């Protein structure tokens, strides 16, 4: 297949590009390199050194003998986006290219506005480019489990059967996002559903949980292919962050009571889920929603897991219940369905002590690079 990966220089996009290229698909990347600029803005970095996008592409060509084309540009620029879609003529467009940090979106008004404009306008431009230049292509859009929030009923995959005053209907599952970032994903979902309904666009909206782990079989092949490892208080996410903290002797930063439960997925399963969605496209006019995670845990459970494995490696670790900078439920019901990707053939990598040990080993190896001041989560939701 011809697969265009928007956001292909990022944490999920880069390993996806390599994996799909390795499977024999023709892959092109679009990225405006904004993620690298946000590191500079925040004084943060990837725990594992990463090569430039150019160096990455050259290394992949050398090692795998496969070409990936790159288009550096911004999805907010419609002339650019339209031209890439027209020229590449993709079968599938995988859309990762958004500002994806909840804390970043909550820094202040400017960051909230930037996040929503970047994400919503970028996605609208992609939809218009598809309508104009590639009406039969399939949009595989990265949404988030955080669109649903933490309702007191089971979370379904996108839609809910409702009976009201004696009548029944299937409706989009109610949304309760937890940040202006998560809200931008809700706005995207609304726009995508509308575009499918009026223009016959085909789309799969993958409501992905928190991604953990860093490397895949392809990114491990050479240091120049390495994936990024975010650990800072703005872009770092729960499990990977706890491993980096254990490696530096920093207490594990559980927010408040730690009962916050989320769906999690290994990066190796992320790349496979994208392939499964691409190989089994939605019908014209159809918007499918798949919940893309494999297991659910509370942050307290994750911290205890990391603490236990770190202990076996001689890393003494404490767990700190820091005052929660976010406004979120710290104890709640959580039961989210996630069978549709399994039905398509996903064989999940469930979390093992070995994976936690790999992350800890990687973090210990590079711990001199950690900027200690960036570890605490300082962005306040209030
Ligand atoms: P990332 O920030 O590492 O990668 C996103 C990439 O998109 C970056 O390389 C960035 O430069 C690029 N980008 C952003 N705005 C752009 C624009 N306007 N034009 C062109 N390029 C642009 O993020 P990630 O962790 O790889 O996440 C990818 C997607 O998956 C996001 O949409 C995110 O919401 C979703 N997601 C991520 C996670 C996670 O835990 N990382 C979980 C669920 C969903
Ligand atoms: N948390 C801690 N301590 C930390 C970091 C996080 O207790 O040091 C808690 C948070 O308060 C939250 C939970 O862990 O309750 C998850 O936070 P996170 O930073 O790991 O992930 P989140 O902000 O939800 O965002 C990440 C990605 C985002 C994606 C989302 C999937 O950055 O792009 O959309 O995961 S989901 O959570 O399902 O919405």
CSV table of C-alpha atoms and ligand atoms in Angstrom, one decimal:
chain,number,residue,atom,x,y,z
A,1,UNK,CA,0.0,0.0,0.0
A,2,UNK,CA,1.0,3.6,-0.4
A,3,UNK,CA,0.9,5.0,3.2
A,4,UNK,CA,1.4,8.6,4.1
A,5,UNK,CA,2.4,9.1,7.7
A,6,UNK,CA,1.6,12.6,9.0
A,7,UNK,CA,3.8,13.2,12.1
A,8,UNK,CA,6.3,10.6,11.0
A,9,UNK,CA,9.2,12.1,12.9
A,10,UNK,CA,7.4,11.7,16.3
A,11,UNK,CA,7.4,9.1,19.0
A,12,UNK,CA,4.7,6.9,17.4
A,13,UNK,CA,5.1,8.1,13.8
A,14,UNK,CA,8.8,7.2,13.4
A,15,UNK,CA,8.6,3.5,14.5
A,16,UNK,CA,5.3,3.2,12.4
A,17,UNK,CA,7.1,4.5,9.3
A,18,UNK,CA,9.9,2.0,9.7
A,19,UNK,CA,7.6,-0.9,10.5
A,20,UNK,CA,5.4,-0.3,7.5
A,21,UNK,CA,8.4,0.2,5.3
A,22,UNK,CA,9.8,-3.1,6.5
A,23,UNK,CA,6.5,-4.8,5.7
A,24,UNK,CA,7.0,-3.7,2.1
A,25,UNK,CA,4.6,-0.7,2.0
A,26,UNK,CA,5.6,2.4,0.2
A,27,UNK,CA,5.9,5.0,2.9
A,28,UNK,CA,6.2,8.8,2.9
A,29,UNK,CA,6.5,11.1,5.9
A,30,UNK,CA,5.1,14.6,6.5
A,31,UNK,CA,6.3,16.5,9.6
A,32,UNK,CA,7.0,20.1,10.4
A,33,UNK,CA,9.6,19.2,13.1
A,34,UNK,CA,7.6,21.1,15.7
A,35,UNK,CA,8.1,18.4,18.3
A,36,UNK,CA,11.9,19.1,18.3
A,37,UNK,CA,11.2,22.8,18.7
A,38,UNK,CA,8.9,22.2,21.7
A,39,UNK,CA,11.9,20.5,23.4
A,40,UNK,CA,13.9,23.6,22.9
A,41,UNK,CA,11.1,25.8,24.2
A,42,UNK,CA,10.8,23.6,27.3
A,43,UNK,CA,14.5,23.1,27.9
A,44,UNK,CA,13.8,19.4,27.6
A,45,UNK,CA,15.2,16.5,25.5
A,46,UNK,CA,14.8,12.9,24.6
A,47,UNK,CA,16.4,10.7,27.2
A,48,UNK,CA,17.9,8.6,24.4
A,49,UNK,CA,19.7,10.7,21.8
A,50,UNK,CA,17.9,10.9,18.4
A,51,UNK,CA,19.3,11.6,15.0
A,52,UNK,CA,17.9,14.3,12.7
A,53,UNK,CA,15.1,13.2,10.4
A,54,UNK,CA,17.5,13.3,7.5
A,55,UNK,CA,20.1,11.1,9.3
A,56,UNK,CA,17.3,8.7,10.2
A,57,UNK,CA,16.1,8.3,6.6
A,58,UNK,CA,19.7,7.9,5.2
A,59,UNK,CA,20.4,5.2,7.9
A,60,UNK,CA,17.2,3.3,7.0
A,61,UNK,CA,18.1,3.4,3.3
A,62,UNK,CA,21.6,2.1,4.1
A,63,UNK,CA,20.5,-0.7,6.5
A,64,UNK,CA,17.2,-1.8,5.0
A,65,UNK,CA,17.7,-0.8,1.4
A,66,UNK,CA,14.3,0.9,1.5
A,67,UNK,CA,13.5,4.5,0.7
A,68,UNK,CA,11.1,6.7,2.7
A,69,UNK,CA,10.3,10.0,1.2
A,70,UNK,CA,10.0,13.1,3.5
A,71,UNK,CA,8.0,16.3,3.1
A,72,UNK,CA,8.8,18.9,5.7
A,73,UNK,CA,5.9,21.2,6.1
A,74,UNK,CA,2.9,22.2,8.2
A,75,UNK,CA,-0.6,20.7,7.9
A,76,UNK,CA,-2.0,24.1,8.7
A,77,UNK,CA,-0.7,25.2,5.3
A,78,UNK,CA,-3.4,23.9,2.9
A,79,UNK,CA,-1.3,24.5,-0.3
A,80,UNK,CA,1.4,22.2,1.2
A,81,UNK,CA,-1.0,19.6,2.5
A,82,UNK,CA,-3.1,19.4,-0.6
A,83,UNK,CA,0.0,19.1,-2.9
A,84,UNK,CA,1.5,16.2,-0.9
A,85,UNK,CA,-1.8,14.3,-0.9
A,86,UNK,CA,-2.3,14.9,-4.6
A,87,UNK,CA,1.3,14.0,-5.6
A,88,UNK,CA,1.7,10.9,-3.3
A,89,UNK,CA,-1.8,9.6,-4.0
A,90,UNK,CA,-2.0,7.5,-0.8
A,91,UNK,CA,-4.1,4.5,-0.1
A,92,UNK,CA,-3.9,5.3,3.6
A,93,UNK,CA,-3.2,8.5,5.5
A,94,UNK,CA,-2.0,7.8,9.0
A,95,UNK,CA,-2.6,11.0,11.0
A,96,UNK,CA,-0.4,11.5,14.1
A,97,UNK,CA,0.6,15.1,13.4
A,98,UNK,CA,-0.8,17.0,16.4
A,99,UNK,CA,0.3,18.7,19.6
A,100,UNK,CA,-0.3,15.7,21.9
A,101,UNK,CA,0.7,16.8,25.4
A,102,UNK,CA,-2.2,17.6,27.8
A,103,UNK,CA,0.1,19.6,30.1
A,104,UNK,CA,1.5,21.7,27.1
A,105,UNK,CA,-2.1,22.6,26.2
A,106,UNK,CA,-2.7,23.8,29.8
A,107,UNK,CA,0.3,26.1,30.2
A,108,UNK,CA,-1.6,29.2,29.4
A,109,UNK,CA,-4.2,30.7,26.9
A,110,UNK,CA,-1.6,30.8,24.1
A,111,UNK,CA,-0.7,27.2,24.4
A,112,UNK,CA,-4.4,26.1,24.6
A,113,UNK,CA,-5.2,28.2,21.5
A,114,UNK,CA,-2.1,26.9,19.6
A,115,UNK,CA,-3.0,23.3,20.4
A,116,UNK,CA,-6.6,23.5,19.3
A,117,UNK,CA,-5.8,25.5,16.1
A,118,UNK,CA,-2.9,23.2,15.2
A,119,UNK,CA,-4.9,20.1,15.7
A,120,UNK,CA,-8.3,21.1,14.5
A,121,UNK,CA,-7.1,23.1,11.4
A,122,UNK,CA,-4.5,20.5,10.5
A,123,UNK,CA,-7.2,17.7,10.5
A,124,UNK,CA,-9.6,19.9,8.6
A,125,UNK,CA,-7.0,20.5,5.9
A,126,UNK,CA,-6.3,16.8,5.7
A,127,UNK,CA,-10.1,16.1,5.2
A,128,UNK,CA,-10.3,18.8,2.5
A,129,UNK,CA,-7.2,17.4,0.8
A,130,UNK,CA,-8.7,13.9,0.8
A,131,UNK,CA,-12.0,15.2,-0.6
A,132,UNK,CA,-10.2,17.1,-3.3
A,133,UNK,CA,-7.3,14.9,-4.3
A,134,UNK,CA,-7.7,11.4,-2.8
A,135,UNK,CA,-11.4,10.7,-2.2
A,136,UNK,CA,-11.0,6.9,-2.0
A,137,UNK,CA,-8.1,6.9,0.4
A,138,UNK,CA,-8.6,5.8,4.1
A,139,UNK,CA,-7.8,8.1,7.0
A,140,UNK,CA,-6.4,6.3,10.0
A,141,UNK,CA,-6.6,9.1,12.6
A,142,UNK,CA,-5.0,8.9,16.1
A,143,UNK,CA,-7.6,9.9,18.7
A,144,UNK,CA,-7.3,9.2,22.3
A,145,UNK,CA,-9.0,7.2,25.1
A,146,UNK,CA,-9.0,10.5,27.0
A,147,UNK,CA,-11.9,11.7,24.8
A,148,UNK,CA,-14.2,9.6,26.9
A,149,UNK,CA,-12.9,10.7,30.3
A,150,UNK,CA,-13.8,8.5,33.3
A,151,UNK,CA,-17.6,7.9,33.1
A,152,UNK,CA,-19.3,5.7,35.7
A,153,UNK,CA,-20.4,3.2,33.1
A,154,UNK,CA,-18.5,0.9,30.7
A,155,UNK,CA,-16.7,2.7,27.8
A,156,UNK,CA,-17.7,1.3,24.4
A,157,UNK,CA,-15.8,1.5,21.2
A,158,UNK,CA,-17.0,4.9,19.9
A,159,UNK,CA,-20.8,4.4,20.0
A,160,UNK,CA,-23.5,3.8,22.6
A,161,UNK,CA,-26.9,2.1,22.2
A,162,UNK,CA,-29.3,4.4,24.0
A,163,UNK,CA,-32.9,3.9,24.9
A,164,UNK,CA,-34.7,7.2,25.8
A,165,UNK,CA,-38.4,7.7,26.4
A,166,UNK,CA,-39.1,4.4,24.7
A,167,UNK,CA,-37.0,5.0,21.6
A,168,UNK,CA,-33.7,3.6,20.7
A,169,UNK,CA,-30.7,4.9,18.8
A,170,UNK,CA,-26.9,4.3,18.3
A,171,UNK,CA,-25.1,7.5,19.3
A,172,UNK,CA,-21.6,8.8,19.4
A,173,UNK,CA,-20.3,7.8,22.9
A,174,UNK,CA,-20.5,10.9,25.2
A,175,UNK,CA,-17.2,12.8,25.7
A,176,UNK,CA,-15.6,14.3,28.8
A,177,UNK,CA,-12.1,15.3,27.9
A,178,UNK,CA,-9.6,16.1,30.6
A,179,UNK,CA,-7.5,19.0,29.0
A,180,UNK,CA,-7.7,21.4,26.1
A,181,UNK,CA,-5.5,18.9,24.2
A,182,UNK,CA,-8.0,16.1,24.8
A,183,UNK,CA,-10.8,18.4,23.8
A,184,UNK,CA,-9.0,19.1,20.5
A,185,UNK,CA,-9.3,15.4,19.8
A,186,UNK,CA,-13.1,15.5,20.5
A,187,UNK,CA,-13.4,18.4,18.0
A,188,UNK,CA,-11.4,16.4,15.4
A,189,UNK,CA,-13.7,13.4,15.9
A,190,UNK,CA,-16.8,15.5,15.3
A,191,UNK,CA,-15.3,17.0,12.1
A,192,UNK,CA,-14.2,13.6,10.9
A,193,UNK,CA,-17.7,12.0,11.5
A,194,UNK,CA,-19.3,14.9,9.7
A,195,UNK,CA,-16.9,14.6,6.7
A,196,UNK,CA,-17.6,10.9,6.4
A,197,UNK,CA,-21.3,11.5,6.5
A,198,UNK,CA,-21.4,14.3,3.9
A,199,UNK,CA,-18.5,13.5,1.6
A,200,UNK,CA,-18.2,9.7,1.9
A,201,UNK,CA,-14.7,9.9,3.4
A,202,UNK,CA,-13.6,6.6,4.9
A,203,UNK,CA,-12.0,6.8,8.3
A,204,UNK,CA,-10.9,4.8,11.3
A,205,UNK,CA,-10.5,6.8,14.5
A,206,UNK,CA,-8.1,5.0,16.9
A,207,UNK,CA,-8.8,6.0,20.5
A,208,UNK,CA,-5.4,5.1,21.7
A,209,UNK,CA,-4.4,4.8,25.4
A,210,UNK,CA,-1.1,5.9,26.9
A,211,UNK,CA,1.8,4.5,24.9
A,212,UNK,CA,4.7,2.9,26.9
A,213,UNK,CA,8.1,1.4,25.9
A,214,UNK,CA,10.3,3.1,23.3
A,215,UNK,CA,12.0,0.8,20.8
A,216,UNK,CA,10.7,-1.6,18.2
A,217,UNK,CA,12.6,-4.3,16.2
A,218,UNK,CA,13.3,-1.7,13.5
A,219,UNK,CA,14.4,1.3,15.7
A,220,UNK,CA,16.8,-1.0,17.7
A,221,UNK,CA,18.8,-1.9,14.6
A,222,UNK,CA,21.0,1.2,14.8
A,223,UNK,CA,21.5,4.1,17.1
A,224,UNK,CA,20.6,6.5,14.3
A,225,UNK,CA,17.2,4.8,14.1
A,226,UNK,CA,16.5,5.1,17.8
A,227,UNK,CA,13.1,6.4,18.9
A,228,UNK,CA,12.6,9.3,21.2
A,229,UNK,CA,12.1,8.7,25.0
A,230,UNK,CA,10.2,11.5,26.7
A,231,UNK,CA,10.6,11.8,30.4
A,232,UNK,CA,9.9,15.5,31.3
A,233,UNK,CA,6.9,16.8,33.2
A,234,UNK,CA,5.2,18.1,30.0
A,235,UNK,CA,5.7,15.4,27.3
A,236,UNK,CA,6.7,12.4,29.4
A,237,UNK,CA,4.0,9.8,30.1
A,238,UNK,CA,3.3,7.6,33.1
A,239,UNK,CA,5.2,4.3,32.8
A,240,UNK,CA,8.2,5.6,30.8
A,241,UNK,CA,8.5,8.6,33.2
A,242,UNK,CA,8.5,6.3,36.3
A,243,UNK,CA,11.3,4.3,34.8
A,244,UNK,CA,13.5,7.3,34.0
A,245,UNK,CA,12.8,8.6,37.6
A,246,UNK,CA,13.9,5.3,39.1
A,247,UNK,CA,17.1,5.4,37.1
A,248,UNK,CA,18.1,8.8,38.6
A,249,UNK,CA,17.0,8.1,42.2
A,250,UNK,CA,14.1,10.6,41.8
A,251,UNK,CA,10.9,9.6,43.7
A,252,UNK,CA,8.2,8.2,41.5
A,253,UNK,CA,5.7,11.1,41.0
A,254,UNK,CA,2.3,9.6,41.5
A,255,UNK,CA,-0.3,12.4,41.2
A,256,UNK,CA,-2.5,12.5,44.3
A,257,UNK,CA,-4.1,9.2,45.4
A,258,UNK,CA,-2.9,7.4,42.2
A,259,UNK,CA,-6.2,5.6,41.6
A,260,UNK,CA,-6.4,7.2,38.1
A,261,UNK,CA,-6.9,4.3,35.7
A,262,UNK,CA,-6.1,4.4,32.0
A,263,UNK,CA,-5.7,2.1,29.1
A,264,UNK,CA,-2.0,1.4,28.1
A,265,UNK,CA,-0.4,0.0,25.0
A,266,UNK,CA,3.2,-1.0,24.1
A,267,UNK,CA,4.7,1.0,21.2
A,268,UNK,CA,5.2,-2.4,19.4
A,269,UNK,CA,1.5,-2.9,19.4
A,270,UNK,CA,0.8,0.7,18.2
A,271,UNK,CA,2.6,0.1,14.9
A,272,UNK,CA,0.8,-3.2,14.4
A,273,UNK,CA,-2.6,-1.7,15.1
A,274,UNK,CA,-2.0,0.9,12.4
A,275,UNK,CA,-1.1,-1.8,9.9
A,276,UNK,CA,-4.3,-3.8,10.8
A,277,UNK,CA,-6.4,-0.7,10.4
A,278,UNK,CA,-4.8,0.1,7.0
A,279,UNK,CA,-5.1,-3.4,5.7
A,280,UNK,CA,-8.9,-3.5,6.7
A,281,UNK,CA,-10.1,-0.1,5.5
A,282,UNK,CA,-13.4,1.4,6.5
A,283,UNK,CA,-16.2,1.6,3.8
A,284,UNK,CA,-16.9,4.8,2.0
A,285,UNK,CA,-18.8,7.1,4.4
A,286,UNK,CA,-18.0,5.0,7.4
A,287,UNK,CA,-16.3,6.2,10.6
A,288,UNK,CA,-15.1,3.3,12.7
A,289,UNK,CA,-13.8,3.8,16.2
A,290,UNK,CA,-11.4,1.3,17.8
A,291,UNK,CA,-10.2,1.6,21.3
A,292,UNK,CA,-6.4,1.0,20.9
A,293,UNK,CA,-5.0,-0.2,24.2
A,294,UNK,CA,-4.3,-3.7,25.6
A,295,UNK,CA,-4.4,-3.4,29.4
A,296,UNK,CA,-5.6,-1.0,32.0
A,297,UNK,CA,-3.9,0.0,35.2
A,298,UNK,CA,-4.0,2.7,37.9
A,299,UNK,CA,-0.9,4.9,38.1
A,300,UNK,CA,-0.3,3.6,41.6
A,301,UNK,CA,-0.1,0.0,40.2
A,302,UNK,CA,2.4,1.1,37.6
A,303,UNK,CA,4.6,2.9,40.1
A,304,UNK,CA,4.6,-0.2,42.3
A,305,UNK,CA,5.5,-2.4,39.3
A,306,UNK,CA,8.4,-0.1,38.4
A,307,UNK,CA,9.5,0.0,42.1
A,308,UNK,CA,9.5,-3.8,42.3
A,309,UNK,CA,11.5,-4.4,39.1
A,310,UNK,CA,13.9,-1.5,39.9
A,311,UNK,CA,14.5,-3.2,43.3
A,312,UNK,CA,15.7,-6.4,41.6
A,313,UNK,CA,18.3,-4.2,39.7
A,314,UNK,CA,19.6,-2.6,42.9
A,315,UNK,CA,17.8,0.7,42.3
A,316,UNK,CA,16.3,1.9,45.5
A,317,UNK,CA,13.0,3.7,44.7
A,318,UNK,CA,10.4,5.6,46.7
A,319,UNK,CA,6.9,6.6,45.6
A,320,UNK,CA,5.8,10.2,46.3
A,321,UNK,CA,2.1,11.1,46.2
A,322,UNK,CA,2.6,14.7,44.9
A,323,UNK,CA,-0.2,17.2,44.9
A,324,UNK,CA,-2.0,16.6,41.7
A,325,UNK,CA,-1.4,19.5,39.2
A,326,UNK,CA,-4.4,18.3,37.1
A,327,UNK,CA,-8.1,18.3,37.8
A,328,UNK,CA,-9.1,14.7,37.4
A,329,UNK,CA,-10.8,11.9,39.4
A,330,UNK,CA,-8.2,10.0,41.5
A,331,UNK,CA,-10.6,7.1,42.4
A,332,UNK,CA,-13.2,6.0,39.8
A,333,UNK,CA,-14.8,3.2,37.9
A,334,UNK,CA,-13.1,2.3,34.7
A,335,UNK,CA,-13.9,-0.5,32.3
A,336,UNK,CA,-13.2,0.2,28.6
A,337,UNK,CA,-13.9,-2.2,25.8
A,338,UNK,CA,-11.1,-3.0,23.4
A,339,UNK,CA,-11.9,-6.1,21.3
A,340,UNK,CA,-12.1,-4.7,17.7
A,341,UNK,CA,-8.3,-4.7,17.1
A,342,UNK,CA,-8.0,-8.1,18.7
A,343,UNK,CA,-10.7,-9.3,16.3
A,344,UNK,CA,-8.6,-8.1,13.4
A,345,UNK,CA,-5.6,-10.1,14.6
A,346,UNK,CA,-3.7,-8.1,17.1
A,347,UNK,CA,-1.5,-10.3,19.4
A,348,UNK,CA,-0.7,-7.9,22.2
A,349,UNK,CA,2.6,-7.5,24.0
A,350,UNK,CA,1.3,-7.5,27.6
A,351,UNK,CA,3.5,-5.7,30.1
A,352,UNK,CA,6.2,-7.9,31.4
A,353,UNK,CA,8.9,-7.3,34.0
A,354,UNK,CA,11.4,-7.7,31.1
A,355,UNK,CA,9.9,-4.7,29.3
A,356,UNK,CA,10.2,-2.6,32.5
A,357,UNK,CA,13.8,-3.9,33.0
A,358,UNK,CA,14.6,-2.8,29.4
A,359,UNK,CA,13.2,0.6,30.0
A,360,UNK,CA,15.1,0.9,33.3
A,361,UNK,CA,18.3,-0.3,31.6
A,362,UNK,CA,17.9,2.3,28.8
A,363,UNK,CA,17.3,5.0,31.3
A,364,UNK,CA,20.3,4.1,33.4
A,365,UNK,CA,22.5,4.0,30.3
A,366,UNK,CA,21.5,7.6,29.4
A,367,UNK,CA,20.8,9.1,32.8
A,368,UNK,CA,23.5,11.7,32.4
A,369,UNK,CA,21.3,13.4,29.8
A,370,UNK,CA,18.4,13.9,32.2
A,371,UNK,CA,17.7,17.5,32.9
A,372,UNK,CA,16.5,17.1,36.5
A,373,UNK,CA,14.7,20.4,36.6
A,374,UNK,CA,12.3,19.2,33.9
A,375,UNK,CA,11.1,16.1,35.8
A,376,UNK,CA,8.4,17.6,38.1
A,377,UNK,CA,5.0,18.2,36.4
A,378,UNK,CA,4.6,21.9,37.0
A,379,UNK,CA,1.7,22.9,34.7
A,380,UNK,CA,-1.3,23.6,36.9
A,381,UNK,CA,-4.8,22.9,35.5
A,382,UNK,CA,-6.3,25.4,38.0
B,1,LIG,P1,4.8,13.4,18.9
B,1,LIG,O1,4.7,14.8,19.4
B,1,LIG,O2,6.1,12.6,19.3
B,1,LIG,O3,4.7,13.3,17.3
B,1,LIG,C1,3.8,14.1,16.6
B,1,LIG,C2,4.6,14.6,15.4
B,1,LIG,O4,3.7,15.5,14.6
B,1,LIG,C3,5.8,15.4,15.8
B,1,LIG,O5,6.9,14.9,15.1
B,1,LIG,C4,5.4,16.9,15.3
B,1,LIG,O6,6.6,17.6,14.8
B,1,LIG,C5,4.4,16.6,14.2
B,1,LIG,N1,3.4,17.7,14.0
B,1,LIG,C6,2.7,18.3,15.0
B,1,LIG,N2,1.9,19.3,14.4
B,1,LIG,C7,2.2,19.3,13.1
B,1,LIG,C8,1.7,20.0,12.0
B,1,LIG,N3,0.8,21.0,12.2
B,1,LIG,N4,2.1,19.8,10.8
B,1,LIG,C9,3.1,18.8,10.6
B,1,LIG,N5,3.6,18.0,11.6
B,1,LIG,C10,3.1,18.3,12.8
B,1,LIG,O7,3.5,12.6,19.4
B,1,LIG,P2,3.3,11.0,19.5
B,1,LIG,O8,3.5,10.6,20.9
B,1,LIG,O9,4.0,10.3,18.4
B,1,LIG,O10,1.7,11.0,19.3
B,1,LIG,C11,1.2,10.9,17.9
B,1,LIG,C12,-0.3,10.9,17.9
B,1,LIG,O11,-0.8,9.9,18.7
B,1,LIG,C13,-0.9,12.2,18.5
B,1,LIG,O12,-1.9,12.6,17.7
B,1,LIG,C14,-1.3,11.8,19.8
B,1,LIG,O13,-2.4,12.6,20.2
B,1,LIG,C15,-1.7,10.4,19.6
B,1,LIG,N6,-1.6,9.6,20.9
B,1,LIG,C16,-0.4,9.5,21.5
B,1,LIG,C17,-0.2,8.8,22.7
B,1,LIG,C18,1.1,8.7,23.4
B,1,LIG,O14,1.1,8.1,24.6
B,1,LIG,N7,2.2,9.1,22.9
B,1,LIG,C19,-1.4,8.1,23.2
B,1,LIG,C20,-2.6,8.3,22.5
B,1,LIG,C21,-2.7,9.0,21.4
B,2,LIG,N1,0.5,10.8,36.0
B,2,LIG,C1,1.0,10.7,37.3
B,2,LIG,N2,2.3,11.0,37.4
B,2,LIG,C2,3.1,11.4,36.4
B,2,LIG,C3,2.6,11.5,35.1
B,2,LIG,C4,1.2,11.2,35.0
B,2,LIG,O1,0.4,10.3,38.2
B,2,LIG,O2,4.3,11.6,36.6
B,2,LIG,C5,-1.0,10.5,35.8
B,2,LIG,C6,-1.7,11.7,35.3
B,2,LIG,O3,-2.2,12.6,36.3
B,2,LIG,C7,-2.9,11.0,34.6
B,2,LIG,C8,-2.2,9.7,34.1
B,2,LIG,O4,-1.0,9.5,34.9
B,2,LIG,O5,-3.9,10.7,35.5
B,2,LIG,C9,-1.9,9.7,32.6
B,2,LIG,O6,-1.0,10.8,32.4
B,2,LIG,P1,0.1,10.8,31.2
B,2,LIG,O7,0.9,12.0,31.3
B,2,LIG,O8,0.8,9.5,31.2
B,2,LIG,O9,-0.8,10.7,29.9
B,2,LIG,P2,-1.9,11.8,29.4
B,2,LIG,O10,-1.7,13.1,29.8
B,2,LIG,O11,-3.2,11.2,29.6
B,2,LIG,O12,-1.5,11.8,27.8
B,2,LIG,C10,-0.9,10.7,27.1
B,2,LIG,C11,-0.4,11.3,25.8
B,2,LIG,C12,-1.6,11.8,25.0
B,2,LIG,C13,-2.6,10.7,24.8
B,2,LIG,C14,-3.0,10.1,26.2
B,2,LIG,C15,-3.9,8.8,26.1
B,2,LIG,O13,0.5,12.3,26.0
B,2,LIG,O14,-1.1,12.2,23.7
B,2,LIG,O15,-3.8,11.2,24.2
B,2,LIG,O16,-1.8,9.7,26.9
B,2,LIG,S1,-5.2,8.8,27.3
B,2,LIG,O17,-4.6,9.0,28.6
B,2,LIG,O18,-5.8,7.6,27.1
B,2,LIG,O19,-6.0,9.9,27.0
